């Protein structure tokens, strides 16, 4: 349900599918191409939340997303906001 402590298997599958799509979109480096844009800052909090909620290593097997996540996490502005 909406307020369960653990995500359902359906929710986990849906989140995994969305993360795979984001991984494909990040193939060129950033969300909207080869340069950092507002789109990256739009996706950052949702990706960080998903990573925290899913636990384990939800970015394993998603190389572009994992690289982008580390790149974003290293930004001073992201560190300050976290």
PDB file of C-alpha atoms in Angstrom:
ATOM      1  CA  UNK A   1       0.000   0.000   0.000  1.00  0.00           C
ATOM      2  CA  UNK A   2       0.850   3.654  -0.004  1.00  0.00           C
ATOM      3  CA  UNK A   3       2.404   3.681   3.465  1.00  0.00           C
ATOM      4  CA  UNK A   4       4.038   0.245   3.670  1.00  0.00           C
ATOM      5  CA  UNK A   5       7.524   0.124   5.148  1.00  0.00           C
ATOM      6  CA  UNK A   6       8.840  -2.139   2.386  1.00  0.00           C
ATOM      7  CA  UNK A   7       8.244  -1.535  -1.318  1.00  0.00           C
ATOM      8  CA  UNK A   8       6.193  -4.163  -3.123  1.00  0.00           C
ATOM      9  CA  UNK A   9       7.737  -6.373  -5.768  1.00  0.00           C
ATOM     10  CA  UNK A  10       5.711  -4.464  -8.364  1.00  0.00           C
ATOM     11  CA  UNK A  11       7.111  -1.147  -7.132  1.00  0.00           C
ATOM     12  CA  UNK A  12      10.648  -2.516  -7.179  1.00  0.00           C
ATOM     13  CA  UNK A  13      10.197  -3.787 -10.734  1.00  0.00           C
ATOM     14  CA  UNK A  14       8.781  -0.446 -11.870  1.00  0.00           C
ATOM     15  CA  UNK A  15      11.620   1.470 -10.210  1.00  0.00           C
ATOM     16  CA  UNK A  16      14.171  -0.838 -11.816  1.00  0.00           C
ATOM     17  CA  UNK A  17      12.614  -0.276 -15.227  1.00  0.00           C
ATOM     18  CA  UNK A  18      12.725   3.496 -14.766  1.00  0.00           C
ATOM     19  CA  UNK A  19      16.345   3.379 -13.630  1.00  0.00           C
ATOM     20  CA  UNK A  20      17.211   1.378 -16.771  1.00  0.00           C
ATOM     21  CA  UNK A  21      15.574   4.047 -18.926  1.00  0.00           C
ATOM     22  CA  UNK A  22      17.509   6.759 -17.129  1.00  0.00           C
ATOM     23  CA  UNK A  23      20.726   4.764 -17.611  1.00  0.00           C
ATOM     24  CA  UNK A  24      20.075   4.727 -21.361  1.00  0.00           C
ATOM     25  CA  UNK A  25      19.335   8.459 -21.390  1.00  0.00           C
ATOM     26  CA  UNK A  26      22.635   9.144 -19.616  1.00  0.00           C
ATOM     27  CA  UNK A  27      24.711   7.336 -22.250  1.00  0.00           C
ATOM     28  CA  UNK A  28      26.057  10.671 -23.526  1.00  0.00           C
ATOM     29  CA  UNK A  29      27.121  11.840 -20.072  1.00  0.00           C
ATOM     30  CA  UNK A  30      24.259  13.922 -18.747  1.00  0.00           C
ATOM     31  CA  UNK A  31      20.464  13.888 -18.808  1.00  0.00           C
ATOM     32  CA  UNK A  32      20.144  16.148 -21.852  1.00  0.00           C
ATOM     33  CA  UNK A  33      23.334  15.381 -23.738  1.00  0.00           C
ATOM     34  CA  UNK A  34      27.016  15.999 -23.154  1.00  0.00           C
ATOM     35  CA  UNK A  35      26.718  18.976 -20.780  1.00  0.00           C
ATOM     36  CA  UNK A  36      25.247  19.505 -17.340  1.00  0.00           C
ATOM     37  CA  UNK A  37      21.788  21.094 -17.555  1.00  0.00           C
ATOM     38  CA  UNK A  38      18.789  21.767 -15.366  1.00  0.00           C
ATOM     39  CA  UNK A  39      17.566  18.281 -16.293  1.00  0.00           C
ATOM     40  CA  UNK A  40      20.397  16.754 -14.253  1.00  0.00           C
ATOM     41  CA  UNK A  41      19.351  18.721 -11.189  1.00  0.00           C
ATOM     42  CA  UNK A  42      15.756  17.591 -11.790  1.00  0.00           C
ATOM     43  CA  UNK A  43      16.761  13.911 -11.844  1.00  0.00           C
ATOM     44  CA  UNK A  44      19.275  14.090  -8.991  1.00  0.00           C
ATOM     45  CA  UNK A  45      16.874  14.168  -5.976  1.00  0.00           C
ATOM     46  CA  UNK A  46      14.620  11.501  -7.431  1.00  0.00           C
ATOM     47  CA  UNK A  47      17.572   9.228  -8.180  1.00  0.00           C
ATOM     48  CA  UNK A  48      19.104   9.789  -4.745  1.00  0.00           C
ATOM     49  CA  UNK A  49      15.735   9.014  -3.131  1.00  0.00           C
ATOM     50  CA  UNK A  50      15.291   5.862  -5.222  1.00  0.00           C
ATOM     51  CA  UNK A  51      18.802   4.710  -4.351  1.00  0.00           C
ATOM     52  CA  UNK A  52      18.119   5.201  -0.655  1.00  0.00           C
ATOM     53  CA  UNK A  53      14.686   3.556  -0.752  1.00  0.00           C
ATOM     54  CA  UNK A  54      15.718   0.561  -2.837  1.00  0.00           C
ATOM     55  CA  UNK A  55      18.719  -0.255  -0.672  1.00  0.00           C
ATOM     56  CA  UNK A  56      21.483  -2.580  -1.715  1.00  0.00           C
ATOM     57  CA  UNK A  57      23.140  -1.626  -4.980  1.00  0.00           C
ATOM     58  CA  UNK A  58      20.313  -0.487  -7.245  1.00  0.00           C
ATOM     59  CA  UNK A  59      22.769   1.158  -9.654  1.00  0.00           C
ATOM     60  CA  UNK A  60      24.792  -1.983 -10.286  1.00  0.00           C
ATOM     61  CA  UNK A  61      24.439  -3.047 -13.885  1.00  0.00           C
ATOM     62  CA  UNK A  62      23.595   0.548 -14.828  1.00  0.00           C
ATOM     63  CA  UNK A  63      27.029   1.964 -15.701  1.00  0.00           C
ATOM     64  CA  UNK A  64      25.955   5.310 -17.144  1.00  0.00           C
ATOM     65  CA  UNK A  65      23.622   5.988 -14.223  1.00  0.00           C
ATOM     66  CA  UNK A  66      26.247   4.949 -11.655  1.00  0.00           C
ATOM     67  CA  UNK A  67      28.864   7.211 -13.284  1.00  0.00           C
ATOM     68  CA  UNK A  68      26.418  10.131 -13.464  1.00  0.00           C
ATOM     69  CA  UNK A  69      25.365   9.583  -9.847  1.00  0.00           C
ATOM     70  CA  UNK A  70      28.976   9.764  -8.645  1.00  0.00           C
ATOM     71  CA  UNK A  71      29.648  12.816 -10.837  1.00  0.00           C
ATOM     72  CA  UNK A  72      26.610  14.605  -9.425  1.00  0.00           C
ATOM     73  CA  UNK A  73      27.332  13.545  -5.836  1.00  0.00           C
ATOM     74  CA  UNK A  74      30.825  15.082  -6.128  1.00  0.00           C
ATOM     75  CA  UNK A  75      29.484  18.511  -7.132  1.00  0.00           C
ATOM     76  CA  UNK A  76      29.867  21.123  -4.373  1.00  0.00           C
ATOM     77  CA  UNK A  77      26.306  22.368  -4.868  1.00  0.00           C
ATOM     78  CA  UNK A  78      24.896  18.853  -4.483  1.00  0.00           C
ATOM     79  CA  UNK A  79      27.046  18.197  -1.400  1.00  0.00           C
ATOM     80  CA  UNK A  80      25.814  21.453   0.131  1.00  0.00           C
ATOM     81  CA  UNK A  81      22.162  20.599  -0.545  1.00  0.00           C
ATOM     82  CA  UNK A  82      22.478  17.064   0.826  1.00  0.00           C
TER      83      UNK A  82
END
